[in-house]
Amino acid sequence: MEKSDKAAHTRRSFLKIGATAGGVAAGTLAAPAVLAQSPIVMKMQTSWPASDIWMEFARQYTERVQAMSGGRLTVDLLPAGSVVGAFQVLDACHDGVIDAAHSVPAYWYGKHKAASLFGTGPVFGGSATTMLSWFYSGGGAEFYRELQQDILSLNVVGFMGFPMFAQPFGWFKGEVATVDDINGFKYRTVGLAADLMQAMGMSVAQLPGGEIVPAMERGVIDAFEFNNPSSDIRFGAQDVAKHYYLASYHQASECFEFIFNRDFYDDLDPDLQAIVRYAVEAASTANTASAMDNYSADLVKLRDEHKVNLHRTPQEILDAQIKAWDDLIVELEKDAFMKKVLDSQRAWVERVTYFELMAAPDYKLAYNHHFPDKLKL
């Protein structure tokens, strides 16, 4: 049955029929009008364990949806594994097993490596904020729709929110200073970062967040990254490694992905569609504020209470990452769609980041003036 043929059977049609029937019944049996006003329940699963701070970030989204809809749309928010695994939420949305998902595109890059360009692709000099702006104002949203709906024929619609801070290179049991020091390491990452690290001599395991520390304890991996100090401290990263390397080019421009089953989304009334969409932008601001608060506090806690050694990623490794990206881009651009996306991103970053860098003062200079000897870089 074609999508247009299903129109008579949509959720909206059902609700309208129910409302009409309720009206008839009210005239004869005085049935309570509230029966025609039952809220729509959106089942949303995340890719995060129940204890992860990102469940709280997802809840900031669901709270805004429920408040802005006046209770007409409620959200049943579920952690990873409640219905499907962390990496299976896209397929579950496509199949209608769940109505929505809170995840990241890197988790489905196995379907098409271009997925990683919408979060964990090459770093041309822009931040996650630069790339989120590209998504909404530089043509990225249409490329994303083309990949999901035209190339992969997925019955989903999605939006991006919360520009993440550049992710740490990760957790190591000992200090690393050169590319030779990490050669042969078994390392956890996801998306195109896996290709990048393999090019730098590592072997890579792509694991959901909840499986990382157990894998480290069993020796399945030697080192790992996930995303941020708050998630890492809740995982217990500090119990399996004591050297934490911040500032890396492997995943420096990622955002959350909010995915919806297309039939579910299309069946919503226009005002509810707008709420579902624009609540992403509202939650993005709330997520950023929460991340700044929690990530900074937890980084200090890791340093002072758990005696974790904090490092900036060594320059030799950063240089090697950029060179590895250069080589990887050549391979990625053999795919016509990926070349089109990368050309668009390069043009955006060249113009936008030129402005960003020209406009930005030296914040480090001012910080060191007011807090001398605090930042030892």
mmCIF file of C-alpha atoms in Angstrom:
data_model
loop_
_atom_site.group_PDB
_atom_site.id
_atom_site.type_symbol
_atom_site.label_atom_id
_atom_site.label_comp_id
_atom_site.label_asym_id
_atom_site.label_seq_id
_atom_site.Cartn_x
_atom_site.Cartn_y
_atom_site.Cartn_z
ATOM 1 C CA MET A 1 0.000 0.000 0.000
ATOM 2 C CA GLU A 2 1.417 3.400 -0.956
ATOM 3 C CA LYS A 3 1.824 6.040 1.745
ATOM 4 C CA SER A 4 -1.011 8.139 0.249
ATOM 5 C CA ASP A 5 -3.331 5.118 0.404
ATOM 6 C CA LYS A 6 -2.803 4.899 4.128
ATOM 7 C CA ALA A 7 -4.224 8.358 4.786
ATOM 8 C CA ALA A 8 -7.636 7.064 5.804
ATOM 9 C CA HIS A 9 -6.003 4.914 8.434
ATOM 10 C CA THR A 10 -3.753 7.495 10.028
ATOM 11 C CA ARG A 11 -3.699 8.304 13.705
ATOM 12 C CA ARG A 12 -5.228 11.706 12.962
ATOM 13 C CA SER A 13 -8.081 10.145 11.004
ATOM 14 C CA PHE A 14 -8.699 7.744 13.840
ATOM 15 C CA LEU A 15 -8.772 10.557 16.383
ATOM 16 C CA LYS A 16 -11.132 12.603 14.221
ATOM 17 C CA ILE A 17 -13.452 9.640 13.776
ATOM 18 C CA GLY A 18 -13.300 9.030 17.516
ATOM 19 C CA ALA A 19 -14.104 12.664 18.230
ATOM 20 C CA THR A 20 -17.109 12.566 15.885
ATOM 21 C CA ALA A 21 -18.371 9.355 17.423
ATOM 22 C CA GLY A 22 -17.900 10.895 20.841
ATOM 23 C CA GLY A 23 -19.985 13.877 19.767
ATOM 24 C CA VAL A 24 -22.821 11.645 18.615
ATOM 25 C CA ALA A 25 -22.667 9.644 21.786
ATOM 26 C CA ALA A 26 -22.693 12.802 23.846
ATOM 27 C CA GLY A 27 -26.021 13.736 22.313
ATOM 28 C CA THR A 28 -27.599 10.398 23.227
ATOM 29 C CA LEU A 29 -25.658 8.871 26.105
ATOM 30 C CA ALA A 30 -23.948 11.947 27.579
ATOM 31 C CA ALA A 31 -20.505 10.312 27.343
ATOM 32 C CA PRO A 32 -17.757 12.415 28.992
ATOM 33 C CA ALA A 33 -16.118 14.764 26.470
ATOM 34 C CA VAL A 34 -12.703 13.937 27.935
ATOM 35 C CA LEU A 35 -12.756 10.617 26.050
ATOM 36 C CA ALA A 36 -12.215 12.506 22.796
ATOM 37 C CA GLN A 37 -9.313 14.448 24.295
ATOM 38 C CA SER A 38 -7.026 11.650 25.437
ATOM 39 C CA PRO A 39 -3.375 12.659 24.924
ATOM 40 C CA ILE A 40 -1.298 11.143 22.176
ATOM 41 C CA VAL A 41 1.547 9.140 23.710
ATOM 42 C CA MET A 42 4.894 9.226 21.893
ATOM 43 C CA LYS A 43 7.143 6.286 22.749
ATOM 44 C CA MET A 44 10.728 7.586 22.574
ATOM 45 C CA GLN A 45 13.776 5.446 23.287
ATOM 46 C CA THR A 46 17.267 6.843 23.708
ATOM 47 C CA SER A 47 20.630 5.256 23.018
ATOM 48 C CA TRP A 48 21.774 5.967 26.589
ATOM 49 C CA PRO A 49 21.746 3.965 29.830
ATOM 50 C CA ALA A 50 19.227 5.105 32.437
ATOM 51 C CA SER A 51 22.017 6.571 34.605
ATOM 52 C CA ASP A 52 23.645 8.668 31.877
ATOM 53 C CA ILE A 53 23.339 12.444 32.018
ATOM 54 C CA TRP A 54 22.073 12.338 28.438
ATOM 55 C CA MET A 55 18.853 10.775 29.710
ATOM 56 C CA GLU A 56 18.410 14.015 31.637
ATOM 57 C CA PHE A 57 19.099 15.968 28.452
ATOM 58 C CA ALA A 58 16.495 13.896 26.612
ATOM 59 C CA ARG A 59 14.046 14.571 29.433
ATOM 60 C CA GLN A 60 14.561 18.308 28.963
ATOM 61 C CA TYR A 61 13.207 17.787 25.453
ATOM 62 C CA THR A 62 10.229 15.678 26.500
ATOM 63 C CA GLU A 63 9.279 18.102 29.258
ATOM 64 C CA ARG A 64 9.155 20.941 26.742
ATOM 65 C CA VAL A 65 7.035 18.939 24.304
ATOM 66 C CA GLN A 66 4.534 18.091 27.015
ATOM 67 C CA ALA A 67 4.366 21.635 28.399
ATOM 68 C CA MET A 68 4.046 23.351 25.029
ATOM 69 C CA SER A 69 1.345 20.935 23.878
ATOM 70 C CA GLY A 70 -0.681 21.532 27.009
ATOM 71 C CA GLY A 71 -0.610 17.813 27.709
ATOM 72 C CA ARG A 72 -2.071 16.837 24.318
ATOM 73 C CA LEU A 73 1.188 15.053 23.532
ATOM 74 C CA THR A 74 2.979 13.096 26.239
ATOM 75 C CA VAL A 75 6.242 11.200 25.935
ATOM 76 C CA ASP A 76 7.106 7.777 27.289
ATOM 77 C CA LEU A 77 10.898 8.190 27.561
ATOM 78 C CA LEU A 78 12.855 4.927 27.689
ATOM 79 C CA PRO A 79 16.588 4.183 28.128
ATOM 80 C CA ALA A 80 18.663 2.020 25.795
ATOM 81 C CA GLY A 81 17.624 -1.612 25.771
ATOM 82 C CA SER A 82 14.036 -1.015 26.852
ATOM 83 C CA VAL A 83 12.736 -1.949 23.399
ATOM 84 C CA VAL A 84 15.827 -2.299 21.201
ATOM 85 C CA GLY A 85 19.577 -1.932 21.583
ATOM 86 C CA ALA A 86 21.315 1.435 21.605
ATOM 87 C CA PHE A 87 22.434 1.090 17.982
ATOM 88 C CA GLN A 88 19.024 -0.138 16.719
ATOM 89 C CA VAL A 89 16.833 2.899 17.423
ATOM 90 C CA LEU A 90 16.841 4.141 13.813
ATOM 91 C CA ASP A 91 15.552 0.814 12.515
ATOM 92 C CA ALA A 92 12.969 0.715 15.299
ATOM 93 C CA CYS A 93 11.703 4.160 14.282
ATOM 94 C CA HIS A 94 11.589 3.119 10.638
ATOM 95 C CA ASP A 95 9.584 0.004 11.508
ATOM 96 C CA GLY A 96 7.241 1.866 13.867
ATOM 97 C CA VAL A 97 8.311 -0.236 16.839
ATOM 98 C CA ILE A 98 8.960 3.074 18.596
ATOM 99 C CA ASP A 99 7.694 6.517 17.611
ATOM 100 C CA ALA A 100 10.878 8.464 18.256
ATOM 101 C CA ALA A 101 14.511 8.173 19.275
ATOM 102 C CA HIS A 102 17.176 10.331 20.905
ATOM 103 C CA SER A 103 20.557 9.291 19.546
ATOM 104 C CA VAL A 104 23.479 10.307 17.300
ATOM 105 C CA PRO A 105 23.981 9.614 13.561
ATOM 106 C CA ALA A 106 27.324 7.882 14.147
ATOM 107 C CA TYR A 107 25.390 4.945 15.605
ATOM 108 C CA TRP A 108 23.964 4.060 12.181
ATOM 109 C CA TYR A 109 26.940 4.877 9.975
ATOM 110 C CA GLY A 110 27.102 1.159 9.147
ATOM 111 C CA LYS A 111 24.149 1.768 6.838
ATOM 112 C CA HIS A 112 26.017 4.534 5.008
ATOM 113 C CA LYS A 113 29.209 6.270 6.085
ATOM 114 C CA ALA A 114 27.642 9.610 5.176
ATOM 115 C CA ALA A 115 25.645 9.366 8.418
ATOM 116 C CA SER A 116 28.825 10.289 10.251
ATOM 117 C CA LEU A 117 29.135 13.532 8.285
ATOM 118 C CA PHE A 118 26.212 14.825 10.330
ATOM 119 C CA GLY A 119 28.133 14.666 13.575
ATOM 120 C CA THR A 120 31.506 12.939 13.570
ATOM 121 C CA GLY A 121 33.002 13.860 10.232
ATOM 122 C CA PRO A 122 36.223 15.619 9.236
ATOM 123 C CA VAL A 123 37.099 18.765 11.169
ATOM 124 C CA PHE A 124 37.727 21.659 8.783
ATOM 125 C CA GLY A 125 38.120 24.174 11.595
ATOM 126 C CA GLY A 126 34.539 24.691 12.692
ATOM 127 C CA SER A 127 33.007 23.699 16.015
ATOM 128 C CA ALA A 128 29.822 21.750 16.674
ATOM 129 C CA THR A 129 27.979 25.080 16.751
ATOM 130 C CA THR A 130 29.362 25.838 13.288
ATOM 131 C CA MET A 131 28.128 22.491 11.993
ATOM 132 C CA LEU A 132 24.710 22.736 13.659
ATOM 133 C CA SER A 133 24.336 26.107 11.949
ATOM 134 C CA TRP A 134 25.257 24.416 8.648
ATOM 135 C CA PHE A 135 22.488 21.896 9.265
ATOM 136 C CA TYR A 136 19.824 24.583 9.662
ATOM 137 C CA SER A 137 21.128 27.409 7.441
ATOM 138 C CA GLY A 138 23.710 25.876 5.115
ATOM 139 C CA GLY A 139 21.765 23.096 3.437
ATOM 140 C CA GLY A 140 22.628 20.280 5.827
ATOM 141 C CA ALA A 141 19.024 19.441 6.707
ATOM 142 C CA GLU A 142 18.172 18.695 3.067
ATOM 143 C CA PHE A 143 21.263 16.491 2.669
ATOM 144 C CA TYR A 144 20.221 14.650 5.838
ATOM 145 C CA ARG A 145 16.688 14.147 4.485
ATOM 146 C CA GLU A 146 18.092 12.970 1.150
ATOM 147 C CA LEU A 147 20.299 10.390 2.840
ATOM 148 C CA GLN A 148 17.583 8.987 5.077
ATOM 149 C CA GLN A 149 14.549 9.119 2.827
ATOM 150 C CA ASP A 150 15.870 8.985 -0.770
ATOM 151 C CA ILE A 151 19.092 6.968 -0.538
ATOM 152 C CA LEU A 152 18.250 4.628 2.357
ATOM 153 C CA SER A 153 14.429 4.686 1.921
ATOM 154 C CA LEU A 154 13.890 5.101 5.646
ATOM 155 C CA ASN A 155 10.437 6.013 6.904
ATOM 156 C CA VAL A 156 11.758 8.626 9.323
ATOM 157 C CA VAL A 157 12.155 12.361 9.754
ATOM 158 C CA GLY A 158 14.780 13.929 11.989
ATOM 159 C CA PHE A 159 16.298 17.082 13.432
ATOM 160 C CA MET A 160 19.564 18.015 15.152
ATOM 161 C CA GLY A 161 20.103 19.753 18.473
ATOM 162 C CA PHE A 162 22.687 20.502 21.193
ATOM 163 C CA PRO A 163 26.104 21.311 19.723
ATOM 164 C CA MET A 164 28.402 19.143 21.812
ATOM 165 C CA PHE A 165 31.722 20.309 23.154
ATOM 166 C CA ALA A 166 34.728 18.769 21.420
ATOM 167 C CA GLN A 167 35.089 15.254 22.733
ATOM 168 C CA PRO A 168 38.076 13.984 24.711
ATOM 169 C CA PHE A 169 40.622 11.767 23.015
ATOM 170 C CA GLY A 170 39.776 9.553 25.945
ATOM 171 C CA TRP A 171 40.923 7.370 28.794
ATOM 172 C CA PHE A 172 44.287 5.602 28.934
ATOM 173 C CA LYS A 173 45.974 3.534 31.618
ATOM 174 C CA GLY A 174 49.295 5.291 31.052
ATOM 175 C CA GLU A 175 50.545 8.476 29.458
ATOM 176 C CA VAL A 176 50.698 8.749 25.663
ATOM 177 C CA ALA A 177 52.691 11.356 23.807
ATOM 178 C CA THR A 178 53.259 10.076 20.281
ATOM 179 C CA VAL A 179 51.482 8.096 17.578
ATOM 180 C CA ASP A 180 53.832 5.196 18.309
ATOM 181 C CA ASP A 181 52.517 5.140 21.890
ATOM 182 C CA ILE A 182 48.989 4.295 20.718
ATOM 183 C CA ASN A 183 49.930 1.934 17.901
ATOM 184 C CA GLY A 184 48.197 -1.411 18.352
ATOM 185 C CA PHE A 185 45.840 -0.209 21.075
ATOM 186 C CA LYS A 186 42.341 -1.682 21.144
ATOM 187 C CA TYR A 187 40.228 1.452 21.339
ATOM 188 C CA ARG A 188 36.520 2.222 21.603
ATOM 189 C CA THR A 189 34.955 4.894 19.417
ATOM 190 C CA VAL A 190 32.142 5.112 16.831
ATOM 191 C CA GLY A 191 31.391 6.407 13.334
ATOM 192 C CA LEU A 192 34.091 7.724 11.042
ATOM 193 C CA ALA A 193 36.277 8.187 14.111
ATOM 194 C CA ALA A 194 36.700 4.408 13.937
ATOM 195 C CA ASP A 195 38.157 4.713 10.420
ATOM 196 C CA LEU A 196 40.348 7.587 11.620
ATOM 197 C CA MET A 197 41.800 5.704 14.582
ATOM 198 C CA GLN A 198 42.391 2.590 12.520
ATOM 199 C CA ALA A 199 44.386 4.714 10.092
ATOM 200 C CA MET A 200 46.492 5.795 13.082
ATOM 201 C CA GLY A 201 47.351 2.214 14.013
ATOM 202 C CA MET A 202 44.617 1.316 16.502
ATOM 203 C CA SER A 203 42.130 -1.521 16.298
ATOM 204 C CA VAL A 204 38.637 -0.291 17.060
ATOM 205 C CA ALA A 205 35.623 -1.712 18.873
ATOM 206 C CA GLN A 206 32.352 0.171 18.372
ATOM 207 C CA LEU A 207 30.457 -0.275 21.642
ATOM 208 C CA PRO A 208 27.411 1.402 23.206
ATOM 209 C CA GLY A 209 28.169 3.562 26.225
ATOM 210 C CA GLY A 210 26.908 1.054 28.774
ATOM 211 C CA GLU A 211 29.354 -1.620 27.574
ATOM 212 C CA ILE A 212 32.544 0.443 27.674
ATOM 213 C CA VAL A 213 33.792 0.049 31.243
ATOM 214 C CA PRO A 214 33.029 -3.712 31.430
ATOM 215 C CA ALA A 215 34.986 -4.139 28.187
ATOM 216 C CA MET A 216 37.896 -2.218 29.698
ATOM 217 C CA GLU A 217 37.788 -4.379 32.834
ATOM 218 C CA ARG A 218 37.877 -7.580 30.758
ATOM 219 C CA GLY A 219 40.744 -6.361 28.599
ATOM 220 C CA VAL A 220 38.608 -6.280 25.443
ATOM 221 C CA ILE A 221 39.814 -2.698 24.953
ATOM 222 C CA ASP A 222 42.919 -0.837 26.150
ATOM 223 C CA ALA A 223 41.561 2.708 25.903
ATOM 224 C CA PHE A 224 38.323 4.452 25.058
ATOM 225 C CA GLU A 225 36.381 7.630 24.586
ATOM 226 C CA PHE A 226 32.681 8.295 24.988
ATOM 227 C CA ASN A 227 31.883 11.993 25.055
ATOM 228 C CA ASN A 228 32.191 14.115 28.207
ATOM 229 C CA PRO A 229 33.279 14.175 31.876
ATOM 230 C CA SER A 230 29.749 13.731 33.278
ATOM 231 C CA SER A 231 28.929 10.619 31.266
ATOM 232 C CA ASP A 232 32.403 9.242 31.913
ATOM 233 C CA ILE A 233 32.306 9.693 35.686
ATOM 234 C CA ARG A 234 28.887 8.016 35.827
ATOM 235 C CA PHE A 235 30.212 5.084 33.790
ATOM 236 C CA GLY A 236 33.020 4.680 36.302
ATOM 237 C CA ALA A 237 35.760 5.510 33.795
ATOM 238 C CA GLN A 238 37.962 6.752 36.635
ATOM 239 C CA ASP A 239 37.968 3.240 38.122
ATOM 240 C CA VAL A 240 39.599 1.632 35.073
ATOM 241 C CA ALA A 241 42.006 4.371 33.882
ATOM 242 C CA LYS A 242 43.669 7.425 35.391
ATOM 243 C CA HIS A 243 44.843 9.422 32.367
ATOM 244 C CA TYR A 244 42.183 11.536 30.661
ATOM 245 C CA TYR A 245 43.137 13.298 27.421
ATOM 246 C CA LEU A 246 40.968 16.250 26.396
ATOM 247 C CA ALA A 247 40.741 18.161 23.104
ATOM 248 C CA SER A 248 40.775 15.987 20.008
ATOM 249 C CA TYR A 249 39.861 16.176 16.330
ATOM 250 C CA HIS A 250 38.254 12.759 16.097
ATOM 251 C CA GLN A 251 34.752 13.924 17.160
ATOM 252 C CA ALA A 252 34.726 17.687 17.461
ATOM 253 C CA SER A 253 31.406 18.646 15.871
ATOM 254 C CA GLU A 254 28.700 16.248 17.041
ATOM 255 C CA CYS A 255 25.063 16.981 17.923
ATOM 256 C CA PHE A 256 22.112 14.971 19.186
ATOM 257 C CA GLU A 257 19.770 13.433 16.645
ATOM 258 C CA PHE A 258 16.009 13.461 17.255
ATOM 259 C CA ILE A 259 14.390 10.844 14.988
ATOM 260 C CA PHE A 260 10.669 10.264 14.436
ATOM 261 C CA ASN A 261 8.701 7.623 12.604
ATOM 262 C CA ARG A 262 7.479 9.522 9.541
ATOM 263 C CA ASP A 263 3.912 8.217 9.716
ATOM 264 C CA PHE A 264 3.666 9.164 13.382
ATOM 265 C CA TYR A 265 5.024 12.651 12.654
ATOM 266 C CA ASP A 266 2.788 13.211 9.604
ATOM 267 C CA ASP A 267 -0.284 12.119 11.563
ATOM 268 C CA LEU A 268 0.178 14.840 14.164
ATOM 269 C CA ASP A 269 -1.828 18.043 13.850
ATOM 270 C CA PRO A 270 0.283 20.906 12.414
ATOM 271 C CA ASP A 271 0.689 22.642 15.769
ATOM 272 C CA LEU A 272 1.925 19.433 17.393
ATOM 273 C CA GLN A 273 4.341 18.868 14.501
ATOM 274 C CA ALA A 274 5.701 22.348 15.149
ATOM 275 C CA ILE A 275 6.077 21.622 18.857
ATOM 276 C CA VAL A 276 7.891 18.320 18.200
ATOM 277 C CA ARG A 277 10.243 20.102 15.804
ATOM 278 C CA TYR A 278 10.927 23.363 17.606
ATOM 279 C CA ALA A 279 11.203 21.789 21.041
ATOM 280 C CA VAL A 280 14.496 20.437 19.677
ATOM 281 C CA GLU A 281 15.774 24.008 19.470
ATOM 282 C CA ALA A 282 14.468 24.828 22.952
ATOM 283 C CA ALA A 283 16.073 21.728 24.452
ATOM 284 C CA SER A 284 19.320 22.551 22.652
ATOM 285 C CA THR A 285 19.690 25.695 24.749
ATOM 286 C CA ALA A 286 18.740 23.875 27.963
ATOM 287 C CA ASN A 287 21.151 21.039 27.157
ATOM 288 C CA THR A 288 24.003 23.475 26.582
ATOM 289 C CA ALA A 289 23.454 25.200 29.932
ATOM 290 C CA SER A 290 23.237 21.864 31.750
ATOM 291 C CA ALA A 291 26.339 20.550 29.997
ATOM 292 C CA MET A 292 28.383 23.620 30.922
ATOM 293 C CA ASP A 293 27.347 23.253 34.553
ATOM 294 C CA ASN A 294 27.763 19.495 34.913
ATOM 295 C CA TYR A 295 30.719 18.843 32.614
ATOM 296 C CA SER A 296 32.858 21.503 34.292
ATOM 297 C CA ALA A 297 31.958 20.394 37.824
ATOM 298 C CA ASP A 298 32.594 16.737 37.026
ATOM 299 C CA LEU A 299 35.950 17.460 35.392
ATOM 300 C CA VAL A 300 37.097 19.120 38.625
ATOM 301 C CA LYS A 301 35.717 16.180 40.613
ATOM 302 C CA LEU A 302 37.642 13.724 38.441
ATOM 303 C CA ARG A 303 40.839 15.702 39.038
ATOM 304 C CA ASP A 304 40.484 16.447 42.752
ATOM 305 C CA GLU A 305 38.456 13.582 44.217
ATOM 306 C CA HIS A 306 39.376 10.703 41.921
ATOM 307 C CA LYS A 307 42.979 11.791 41.279
ATOM 308 C CA VAL A 308 42.637 11.531 37.514
ATOM 309 C CA ASN A 309 45.518 13.040 35.539
ATOM 310 C CA LEU A 310 44.125 15.582 33.075
ATOM 311 C CA HIS A 311 46.014 16.190 29.833
ATOM 312 C CA ARG A 312 45.583 18.023 26.582
ATOM 313 C CA THR A 313 46.010 15.669 23.628
ATOM 314 C CA PRO A 314 49.658 15.951 22.487
ATOM 315 C CA GLN A 315 50.335 18.048 19.402
ATOM 316 C CA GLU A 316 51.930 15.125 17.536
ATOM 317 C CA ILE A 317 48.719 13.118 17.859
ATOM 318 C CA LEU A 318 46.562 16.096 16.820
ATOM 319 C CA ASP A 319 48.749 16.631 13.740
ATOM 320 C CA ALA A 320 48.435 12.941 12.901
ATOM 321 C CA GLN A 321 44.653 13.125 13.232
ATOM 322 C CA ILE A 322 44.437 15.995 10.729
ATOM 323 C CA LYS A 323 46.694 14.115 8.298
ATOM 324 C CA ALA A 324 44.605 10.966 8.717
ATOM 325 C CA TRP A 325 41.448 12.977 7.997
ATOM 326 C CA ASP A 326 43.063 14.260 4.794
ATOM 327 C CA ASP A 327 43.707 10.722 3.592
ATOM 328 C CA LEU A 328 40.263 9.530 4.663
ATOM 329 C CA ILE A 329 38.493 12.365 2.843
ATOM 330 C CA VAL A 330 40.029 11.202 -0.444
ATOM 331 C CA GLU A 331 38.372 7.813 0.033
ATOM 332 C CA LEU A 332 35.051 9.249 1.227
ATOM 333 C CA GLU A 333 34.760 11.545 -1.771
ATOM 334 C CA LYS A 334 34.719 8.590 -4.138
ATOM 335 C CA ASP A 335 31.044 8.449 -3.151
ATOM 336 C CA ALA A 336 29.191 11.192 -5.081
ATOM 337 C CA PHE A 337 26.763 11.986 -2.284
ATOM 338 C CA MET A 338 29.496 12.255 0.322
ATOM 339 C CA LYS A 339 31.542 14.541 -1.910
ATOM 340 C CA LYS A 340 28.521 16.800 -2.313
ATOM 341 C CA VAL A 341 28.057 16.994 1.463
ATOM 342 C CA LEU A 342 31.756 17.553 2.171
ATOM 343 C CA ASP A 343 31.965 20.309 -0.474
ATOM 344 C CA SER A 344 29.021 22.030 1.202
ATOM 345 C CA GLN A 345 30.583 21.738 4.648
ATOM 346 C CA ARG A 346 33.952 23.046 3.483
ATOM 347 C CA ALA A 347 32.365 26.080 1.835
ATOM 348 C CA TRP A 348 30.342 26.786 4.989
ATOM 349 C CA VAL A 349 33.293 26.449 7.366
ATOM 350 C CA GLU A 350 35.592 28.513 5.149
ATOM 351 C CA ARG A 351 33.211 31.470 5.340
ATOM 352 C CA VAL A 352 31.616 31.078 8.762
ATOM 353 C CA THR A 353 34.680 30.097 10.758
ATOM 354 C CA TYR A 354 36.635 32.942 9.158
ATOM 355 C CA PHE A 355 34.098 35.243 10.796
ATOM 356 C CA GLU A 356 34.105 33.292 14.069
ATOM 357 C CA LEU A 357 37.887 33.397 14.422
ATOM 358 C CA MET A 358 38.196 37.010 13.303
ATOM 359 C CA ALA A 359 35.503 38.084 15.762
ATOM 360 C CA ALA A 360 36.656 36.063 18.776
ATOM 361 C CA PRO A 361 39.033 37.707 21.256
ATOM 362 C CA ASP A 362 41.716 35.656 22.971
ATOM 363 C CA TYR A 363 39.654 34.211 25.828
ATOM 364 C CA LYS A 364 42.675 32.346 27.147
ATOM 365 C CA LEU A 365 44.525 35.635 27.640
ATOM 366 C CA ALA A 366 41.671 37.077 29.708
ATOM 367 C CA TYR A 367 41.244 33.849 31.693
ATOM 368 C CA ASN A 368 44.909 33.706 32.597
ATOM 369 C CA HIS A 369 44.784 37.361 33.658
ATOM 370 C CA HIS A 370 41.967 36.781 36.141
ATOM 371 C CA PHE A 371 42.907 33.242 37.189
ATOM 372 C CA PRO A 372 46.703 33.090 37.008
ATOM 373 C CA ASP A 373 48.415 29.695 37.225
ATOM 374 C CA LYS A 374 45.065 27.902 36.916
ATOM 375 C CA LEU A 375 45.353 26.814 33.303
ATOM 376 C CA LYS A 376 48.616 24.975 32.841
ATOM 377 C CA LEU A 377 48.766 24.598 29.059
#
